[in-house]
Structures are given as structure tokens and as C-alpha cells.
JSON list of C-alpha atoms in Angstrom, two decimals:
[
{"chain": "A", "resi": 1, "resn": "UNK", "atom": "CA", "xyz": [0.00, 0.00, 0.00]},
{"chain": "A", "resi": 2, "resn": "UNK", "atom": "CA", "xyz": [1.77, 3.25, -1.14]},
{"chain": "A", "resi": 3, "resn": "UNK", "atom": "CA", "xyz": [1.90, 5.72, 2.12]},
{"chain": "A", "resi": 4, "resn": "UNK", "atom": "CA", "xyz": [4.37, 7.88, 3.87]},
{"chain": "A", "resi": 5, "resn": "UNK", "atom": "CA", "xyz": [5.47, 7.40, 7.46]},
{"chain": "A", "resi": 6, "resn": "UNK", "atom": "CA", "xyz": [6.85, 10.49, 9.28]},
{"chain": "A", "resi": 7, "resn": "UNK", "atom": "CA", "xyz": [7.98, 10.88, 12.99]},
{"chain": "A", "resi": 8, "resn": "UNK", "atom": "CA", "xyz": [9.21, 14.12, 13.98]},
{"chain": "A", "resi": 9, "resn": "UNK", "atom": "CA", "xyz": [9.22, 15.33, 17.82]},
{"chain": "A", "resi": 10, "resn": "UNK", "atom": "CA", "xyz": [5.86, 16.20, 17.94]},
{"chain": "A", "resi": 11, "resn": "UNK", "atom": "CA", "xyz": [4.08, 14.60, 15.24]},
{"chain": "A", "resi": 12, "resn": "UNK", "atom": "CA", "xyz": [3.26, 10.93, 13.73]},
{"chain": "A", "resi": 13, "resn": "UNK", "atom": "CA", "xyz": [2.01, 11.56, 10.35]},
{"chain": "A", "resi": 14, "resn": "UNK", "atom": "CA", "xyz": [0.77, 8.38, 8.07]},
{"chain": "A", "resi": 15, "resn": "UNK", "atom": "CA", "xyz": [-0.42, 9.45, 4.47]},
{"chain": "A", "resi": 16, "resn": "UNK", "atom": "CA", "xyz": [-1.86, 6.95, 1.97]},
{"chain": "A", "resi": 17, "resn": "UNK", "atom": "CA", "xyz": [-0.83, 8.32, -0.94]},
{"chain": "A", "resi": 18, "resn": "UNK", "atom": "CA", "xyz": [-2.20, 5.90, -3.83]},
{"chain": "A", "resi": 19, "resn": "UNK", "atom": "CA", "xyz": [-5.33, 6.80, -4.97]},
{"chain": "A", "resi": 20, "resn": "UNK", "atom": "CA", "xyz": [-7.20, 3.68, -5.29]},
{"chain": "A", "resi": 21, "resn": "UNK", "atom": "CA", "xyz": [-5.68, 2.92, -1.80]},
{"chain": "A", "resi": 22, "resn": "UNK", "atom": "CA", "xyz": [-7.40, 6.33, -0.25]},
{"chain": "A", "resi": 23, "resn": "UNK", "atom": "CA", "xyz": [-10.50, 4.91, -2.08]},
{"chain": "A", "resi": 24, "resn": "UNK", "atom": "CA", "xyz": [-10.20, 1.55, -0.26]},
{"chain": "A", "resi": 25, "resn": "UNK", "atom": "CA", "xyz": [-9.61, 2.40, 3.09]},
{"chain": "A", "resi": 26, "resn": "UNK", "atom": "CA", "xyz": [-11.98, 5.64, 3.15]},
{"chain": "A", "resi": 27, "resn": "UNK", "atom": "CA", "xyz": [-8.84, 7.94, 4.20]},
{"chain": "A", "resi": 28, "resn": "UNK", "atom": "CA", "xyz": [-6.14, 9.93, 3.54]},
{"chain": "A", "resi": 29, "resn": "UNK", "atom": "CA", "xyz": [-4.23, 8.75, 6.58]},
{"chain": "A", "resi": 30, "resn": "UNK", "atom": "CA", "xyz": [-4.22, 10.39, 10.14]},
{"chain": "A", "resi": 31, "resn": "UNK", "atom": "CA", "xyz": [-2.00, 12.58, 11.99]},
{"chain": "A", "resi": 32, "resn": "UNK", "atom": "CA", "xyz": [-1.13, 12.18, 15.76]},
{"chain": "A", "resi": 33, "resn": "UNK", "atom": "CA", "xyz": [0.24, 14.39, 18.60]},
{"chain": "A", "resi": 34, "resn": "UNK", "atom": "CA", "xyz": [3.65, 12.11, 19.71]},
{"chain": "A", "resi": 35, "resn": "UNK", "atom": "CA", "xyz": [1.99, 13.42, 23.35]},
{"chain": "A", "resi": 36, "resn": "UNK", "atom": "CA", "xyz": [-1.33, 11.15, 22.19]},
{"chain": "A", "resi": 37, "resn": "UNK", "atom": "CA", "xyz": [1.53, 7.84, 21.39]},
{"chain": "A", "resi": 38, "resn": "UNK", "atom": "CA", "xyz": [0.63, 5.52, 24.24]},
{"chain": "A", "resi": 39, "resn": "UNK", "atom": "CA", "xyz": [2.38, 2.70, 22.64]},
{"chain": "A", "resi": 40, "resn": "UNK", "atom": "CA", "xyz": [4.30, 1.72, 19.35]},
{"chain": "A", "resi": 41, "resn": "UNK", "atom": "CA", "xyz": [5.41, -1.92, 18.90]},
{"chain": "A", "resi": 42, "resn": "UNK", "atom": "CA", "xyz": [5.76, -4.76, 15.83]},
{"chain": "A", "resi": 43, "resn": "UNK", "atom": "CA", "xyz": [3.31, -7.08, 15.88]},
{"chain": "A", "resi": 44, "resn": "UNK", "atom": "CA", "xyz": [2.50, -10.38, 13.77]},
{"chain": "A", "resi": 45, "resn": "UNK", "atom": "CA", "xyz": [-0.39, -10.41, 11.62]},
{"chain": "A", "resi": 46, "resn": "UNK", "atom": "CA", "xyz": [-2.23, -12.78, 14.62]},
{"chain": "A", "resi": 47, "resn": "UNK", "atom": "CA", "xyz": [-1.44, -10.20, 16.97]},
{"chain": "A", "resi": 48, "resn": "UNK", "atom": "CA", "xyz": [-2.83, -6.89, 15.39]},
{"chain": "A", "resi": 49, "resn": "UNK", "atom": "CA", "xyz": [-6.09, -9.12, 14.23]},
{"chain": "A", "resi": 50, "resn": "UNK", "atom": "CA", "xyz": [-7.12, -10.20, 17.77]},
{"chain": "A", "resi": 51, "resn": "UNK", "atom": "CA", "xyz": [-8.06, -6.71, 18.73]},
{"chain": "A", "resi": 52, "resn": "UNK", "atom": "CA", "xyz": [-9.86, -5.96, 15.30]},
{"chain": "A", "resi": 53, "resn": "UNK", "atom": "CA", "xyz": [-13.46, -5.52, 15.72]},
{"chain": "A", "resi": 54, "resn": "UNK", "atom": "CA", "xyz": [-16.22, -4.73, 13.05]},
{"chain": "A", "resi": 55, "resn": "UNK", "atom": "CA", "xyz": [-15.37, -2.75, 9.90]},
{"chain": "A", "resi": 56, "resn": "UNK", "atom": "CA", "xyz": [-17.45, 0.22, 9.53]},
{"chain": "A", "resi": 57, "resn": "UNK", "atom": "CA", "xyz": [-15.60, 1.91, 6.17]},
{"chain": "A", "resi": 58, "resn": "UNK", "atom": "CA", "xyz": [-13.00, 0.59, 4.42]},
{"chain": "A", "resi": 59, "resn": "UNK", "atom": "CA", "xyz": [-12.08, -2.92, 2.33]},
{"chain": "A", "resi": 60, "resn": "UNK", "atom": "CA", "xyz": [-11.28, -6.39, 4.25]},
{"chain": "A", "resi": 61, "resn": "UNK", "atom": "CA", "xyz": [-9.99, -9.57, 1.62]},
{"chain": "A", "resi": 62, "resn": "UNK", "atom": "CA", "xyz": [-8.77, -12.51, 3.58]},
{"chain": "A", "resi": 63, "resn": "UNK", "atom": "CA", "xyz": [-5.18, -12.95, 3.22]},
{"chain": "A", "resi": 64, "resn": "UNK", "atom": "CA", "xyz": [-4.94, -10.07, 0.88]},
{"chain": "A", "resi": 65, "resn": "UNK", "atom": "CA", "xyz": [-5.85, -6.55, 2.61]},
{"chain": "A", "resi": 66, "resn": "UNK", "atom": "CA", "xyz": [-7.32, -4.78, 5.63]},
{"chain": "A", "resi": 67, "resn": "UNK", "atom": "CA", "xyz": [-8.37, -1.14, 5.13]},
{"chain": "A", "resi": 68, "resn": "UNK", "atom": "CA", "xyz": [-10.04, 1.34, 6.32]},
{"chain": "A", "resi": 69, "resn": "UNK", "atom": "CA", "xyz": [-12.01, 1.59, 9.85]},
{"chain": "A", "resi": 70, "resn": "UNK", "atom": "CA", "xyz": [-13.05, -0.91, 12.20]},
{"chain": "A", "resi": 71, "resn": "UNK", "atom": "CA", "xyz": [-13.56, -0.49, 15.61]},
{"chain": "A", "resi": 72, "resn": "UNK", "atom": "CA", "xyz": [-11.75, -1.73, 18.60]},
{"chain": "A", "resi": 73, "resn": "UNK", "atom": "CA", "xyz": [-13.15, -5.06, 21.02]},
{"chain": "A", "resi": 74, "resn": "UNK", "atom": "CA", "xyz": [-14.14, -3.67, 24.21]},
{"chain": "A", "resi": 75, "resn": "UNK", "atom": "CA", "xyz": [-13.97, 0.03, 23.39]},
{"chain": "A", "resi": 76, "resn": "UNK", "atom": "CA", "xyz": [-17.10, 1.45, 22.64]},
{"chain": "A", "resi": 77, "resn": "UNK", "atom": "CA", "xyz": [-16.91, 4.47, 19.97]},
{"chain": "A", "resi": 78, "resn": "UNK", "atom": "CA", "xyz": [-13.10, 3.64, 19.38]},
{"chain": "A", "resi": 79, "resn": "UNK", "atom": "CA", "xyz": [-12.62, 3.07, 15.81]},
{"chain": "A", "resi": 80, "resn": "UNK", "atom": "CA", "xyz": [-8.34, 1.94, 14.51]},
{"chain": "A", "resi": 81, "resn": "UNK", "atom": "CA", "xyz": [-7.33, 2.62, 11.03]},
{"chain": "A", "resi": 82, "resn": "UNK", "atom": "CA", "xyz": [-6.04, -0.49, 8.87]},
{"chain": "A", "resi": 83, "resn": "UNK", "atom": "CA", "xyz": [-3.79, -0.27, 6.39]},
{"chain": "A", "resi": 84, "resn": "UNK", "atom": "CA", "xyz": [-2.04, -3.63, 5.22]},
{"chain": "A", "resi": 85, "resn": "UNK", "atom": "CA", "xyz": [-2.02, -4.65, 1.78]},
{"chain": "A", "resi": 86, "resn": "UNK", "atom": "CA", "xyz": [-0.79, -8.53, 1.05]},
{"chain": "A", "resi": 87, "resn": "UNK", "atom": "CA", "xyz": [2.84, -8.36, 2.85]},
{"chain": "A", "resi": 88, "resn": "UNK", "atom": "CA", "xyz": [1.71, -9.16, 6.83]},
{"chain": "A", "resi": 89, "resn": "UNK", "atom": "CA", "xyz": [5.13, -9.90, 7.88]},
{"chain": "A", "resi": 90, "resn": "UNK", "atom": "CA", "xyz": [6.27, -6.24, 9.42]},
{"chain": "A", "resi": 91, "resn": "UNK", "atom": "CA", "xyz": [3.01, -4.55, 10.75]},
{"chain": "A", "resi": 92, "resn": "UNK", "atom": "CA", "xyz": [3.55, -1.61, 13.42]},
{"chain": "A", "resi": 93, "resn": "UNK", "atom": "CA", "xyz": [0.71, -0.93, 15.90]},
{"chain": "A", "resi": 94, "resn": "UNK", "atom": "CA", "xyz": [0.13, 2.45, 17.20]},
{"chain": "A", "resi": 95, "resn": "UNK", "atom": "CA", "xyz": [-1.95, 2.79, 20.50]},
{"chain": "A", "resi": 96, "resn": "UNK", "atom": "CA", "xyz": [-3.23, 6.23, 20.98]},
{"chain": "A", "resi": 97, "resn": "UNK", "atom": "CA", "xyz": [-4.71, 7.80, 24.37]},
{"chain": "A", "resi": 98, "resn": "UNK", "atom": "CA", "xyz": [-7.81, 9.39, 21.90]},
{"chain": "A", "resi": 99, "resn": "UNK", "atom": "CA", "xyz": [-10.94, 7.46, 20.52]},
{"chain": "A", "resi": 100, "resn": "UNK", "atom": "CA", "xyz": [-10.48, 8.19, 16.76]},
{"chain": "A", "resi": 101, "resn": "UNK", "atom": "CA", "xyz": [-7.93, 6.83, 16.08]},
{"chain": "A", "resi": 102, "resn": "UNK", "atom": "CA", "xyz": [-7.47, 4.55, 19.07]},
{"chain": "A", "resi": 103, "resn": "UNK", "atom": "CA", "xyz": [-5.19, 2.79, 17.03]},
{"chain": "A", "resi": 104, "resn": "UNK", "atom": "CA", "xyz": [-3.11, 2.62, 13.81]},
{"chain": "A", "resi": 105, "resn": "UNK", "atom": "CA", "xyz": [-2.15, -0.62, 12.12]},
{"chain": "A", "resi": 106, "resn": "UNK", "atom": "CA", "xyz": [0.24, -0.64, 9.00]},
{"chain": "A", "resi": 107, "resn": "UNK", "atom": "CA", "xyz": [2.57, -2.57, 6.97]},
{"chain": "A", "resi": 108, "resn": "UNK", "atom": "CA", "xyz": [6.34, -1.35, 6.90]},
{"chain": "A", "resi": 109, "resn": "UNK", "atom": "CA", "xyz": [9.55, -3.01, 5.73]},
{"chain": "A", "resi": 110, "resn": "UNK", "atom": "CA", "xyz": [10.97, -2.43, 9.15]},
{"chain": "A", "resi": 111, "resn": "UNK", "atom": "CA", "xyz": [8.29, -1.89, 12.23]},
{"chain": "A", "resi": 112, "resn": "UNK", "atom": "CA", "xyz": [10.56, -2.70, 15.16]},
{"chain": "A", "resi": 113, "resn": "UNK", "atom": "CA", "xyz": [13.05, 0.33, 13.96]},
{"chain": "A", "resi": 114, "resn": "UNK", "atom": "CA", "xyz": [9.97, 2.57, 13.65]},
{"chain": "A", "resi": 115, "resn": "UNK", "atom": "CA", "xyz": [8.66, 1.82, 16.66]},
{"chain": "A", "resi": 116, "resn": "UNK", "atom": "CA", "xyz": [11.70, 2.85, 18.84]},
{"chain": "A", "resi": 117, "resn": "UNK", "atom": "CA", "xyz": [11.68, 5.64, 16.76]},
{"chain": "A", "resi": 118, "resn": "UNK", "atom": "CA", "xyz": [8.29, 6.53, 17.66]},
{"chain": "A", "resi": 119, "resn": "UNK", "atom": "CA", "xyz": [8.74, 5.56, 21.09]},
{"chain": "A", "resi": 120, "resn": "UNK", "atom": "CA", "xyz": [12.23, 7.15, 21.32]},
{"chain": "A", "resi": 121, "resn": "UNK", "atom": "CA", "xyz": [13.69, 3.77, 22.10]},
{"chain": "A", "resi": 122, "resn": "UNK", "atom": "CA", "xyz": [12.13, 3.68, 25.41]},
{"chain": "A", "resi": 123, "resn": "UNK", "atom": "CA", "xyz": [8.83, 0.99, 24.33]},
{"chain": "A", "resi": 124, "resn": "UNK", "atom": "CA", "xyz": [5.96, 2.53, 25.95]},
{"chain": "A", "resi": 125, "resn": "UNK", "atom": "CA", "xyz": [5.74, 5.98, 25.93]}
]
């Protein structure tokens, strides 16, 4: 899924930049306050699925791509935004202290590296 990751001190930006990939998932991408970063880890595909709840706007193929919004299991109102695209093998989870988005799940070549970076090295923030 084309999109652009960027960390700086006080932002986490995610952009989906392709098109038919904005069209898919219902977004552009989201932008977070690093103060709002509760959490930033890798995760296996198993992992970031467990806590998926209903979709309510996006696309969801088995084994091919999860996009868009669903909400969270045992958070009412709290919706996470998907966006993996056939590679599962290096998906970062963002936890967030706010309801929309409670939670950002994407597929990156290297999600342990940009988690410390999002985390400052520390794990949980």
C-alpha cells in the first residue's frame, strides 16, 4: 500500500498516498500528537487481528488486505485505522490515548526500527 510514514518530535504523520488505496480504506491517513503515542510496537499479523473488531468503512480480503475503519473489542466508539495490503510480515501498531484513532495498524519493511523511533527507544511511551 503506497503511504508515507513520518515521525518528527511532535508529530506521527501516516499518508496513503495511492489513490485507489485512499479509495479503499476511506482515508487519507491520520495525523497524531507524539503526546497522544501511548504505545508503538511490531506485531505479527495474529497479533494486530485479535483486537480488530467490526469494519465500519474501508475494504477487508482474507489474506490479501485490511483497510479502512473498524472499531476496537471492548472500546465502545473507538474506531483503529487499517492499512495492510498482502505483505503481513512487518506490521507496526500504534496505540493512541484518543478514541479516533485509538489505534493505527500498517505494513512497513521495518516496524521494530519505527517503533523505537516513535517511542524514542524507550517501548511505551
Amino acid at each position: 500500500m503506497p503511504f508515507h510514514v513520518e515521525v518528527t518530535t511532535e508529530i506521527v504523520e501516516l499518508r496513503i498516498t495511492g489513490a485507489l488505496d485512499r479509495l479503499l480504506s476511506l482515508s487519507s491517513g491520520v495525523r497524531i500528537a507524539r503526546s497522544e503515542v501511548v504505545d508503538a510496537r511490531a506485531a505479527t499479523w495474529d497479533e494486530a487481528r485479535a483486537e480488530m473488531g467490526w469494519r465500519v468503512g474501508g475494504s477487508y480480503v482474507p489474506g490479501l488486505l485490511a483497510t479502512g475503519w473498524y472499531t476496537v473489542k471492548g472500546r465502545k466508539g473507538a474506531r483503529q485505522l487499517w492499512a495492510v495490503k498482502r505483505d503481513r510480515s512487518s506490521l507496526l501498531v500504534i496505540d493512541t490515548s484518543l478514541d479516533r484513532p485509538a489505534r493505527v495498524v500498517v505494513a512497513v519493511p521495518d516496524a521494530a526500527a519505527l517503533a523505537r523511533q516513535i517511542t524514542g527507544g524507550t517501548g511505551a511511551r
